[in-house]
């Protein structure tokens, strides 16, 4: 019997990756170590950094249905420990030097459907705006193009395909008070492309997303996220293309005076316990 193609999409995090030694053994050990280190990190934070004003950017890729209640716990932690603000406000505070408290801004990378279906309603319950950095070409896959989506996902994201958001999802997120940012056209590693391709990935993704959403796209997020993935000439291209900011995946807090085209940001998984969240939001100043 032929299976419904939609049934092939993972519905929980445990189905997302092919089974591997790393996922089965190394990640649980790392998670446990981080949880054990967390009280130490919190103690050091309260002594050294609790009064250091900063902007902390946290980002997710997905929130699956079985992670919804944990994700709500994360938002409660942010609400109790930070002033949660929109990405645009975070950027304007950093640009103007108005970093007079502990601020936090939430983002999502790539553009998967569960962002709109699971994460956004919970964010809205908490009255928290987020920015969704979407891969412009990913937004164009329609039902029926599963095999193309599968090869796109495996080559770009290294995991099984997930249903993608589309134009209507982006418009609904905007109407709900969220922002849409660009994460390139095709999730290209900008350090590995010619100048012309990098320019197109950066500038054209903005135009495509603005046409799709009918709204200005002001912020950029470069794929893969490490310093080596984002050479200085690309940083300058982002600024020239008219974006107001660019975030990385290099962990840490941002203080007044940070380069708004190379901001630090912490990757968070929606299934993590609060102890892990504390560890990553209380280190790397
Ligand atoms: Zn990405």
PDB file of C-alpha atoms in Angstrom, residues 110 135 137 141 148 150-159 185-189 201 223-224:
ATOM      1  CA  UNK A 110      14.835  28.159   8.612  1.00  0.00           C
ATOM      2  CA  UNK A 135      14.979  30.537   3.873  1.00  0.00           C
ATOM      3  CA  UNK A 137      13.233  29.305  -1.422  1.00  0.00           C
ATOM      4  CA  UNK A 141       7.682  24.223  -1.693  1.00  0.00           C
ATOM      5  CA  UNK A 148      12.429  17.934  -3.882  1.00  0.00           C
ATOM      6  CA  UNK A 150      13.519  15.955   0.970  1.00  0.00           C
ATOM      7  CA  UNK A 151      16.740  16.529  -0.976  1.00  0.00           C
ATOM      8  CA  UNK A 152      16.709  20.254  -0.128  1.00  0.00           C
ATOM      9  CA  UNK A 153      16.321  19.449   3.587  1.00  0.00           C
ATOM     10  CA  UNK A 154      18.930  16.736   3.751  1.00  0.00           C
ATOM     11  CA  UNK A 155      21.546  18.814   1.923  1.00  0.00           C
ATOM     12  CA  UNK A 156      20.855  22.096   3.773  1.00  0.00           C
ATOM     13  CA  UNK A 157      19.741  21.076   7.235  1.00  0.00           C
ATOM     14  CA  UNK A 158      21.107  17.538   7.589  1.00  0.00           C
ATOM     15  CA  UNK A 159      17.816  16.112   8.784  1.00  0.00           C
ATOM     16  CA  UNK A 185      17.540  32.225  -0.611  1.00  0.00           C
ATOM     17  CA  UNK A 186      18.826  28.674  -0.368  1.00  0.00           C
ATOM     18  CA  UNK A 187      20.605  28.322   3.017  1.00  0.00           C
ATOM     19  CA  UNK A 188      23.951  28.768   1.271  1.00  0.00           C
ATOM     20  CA  UNK A 189      27.190  28.687   3.222  1.00  0.00           C
ATOM     21  CA  UNK A 201      21.583  35.165  -1.553  1.00  0.00           C
ATOM     22  CA  UNK A 223      23.314  30.204   7.670  1.00  0.00           C
ATOM     23  CA  UNK A 224      25.427  27.831   9.785  1.00  0.00           C
TER      24      UNK A 224
END
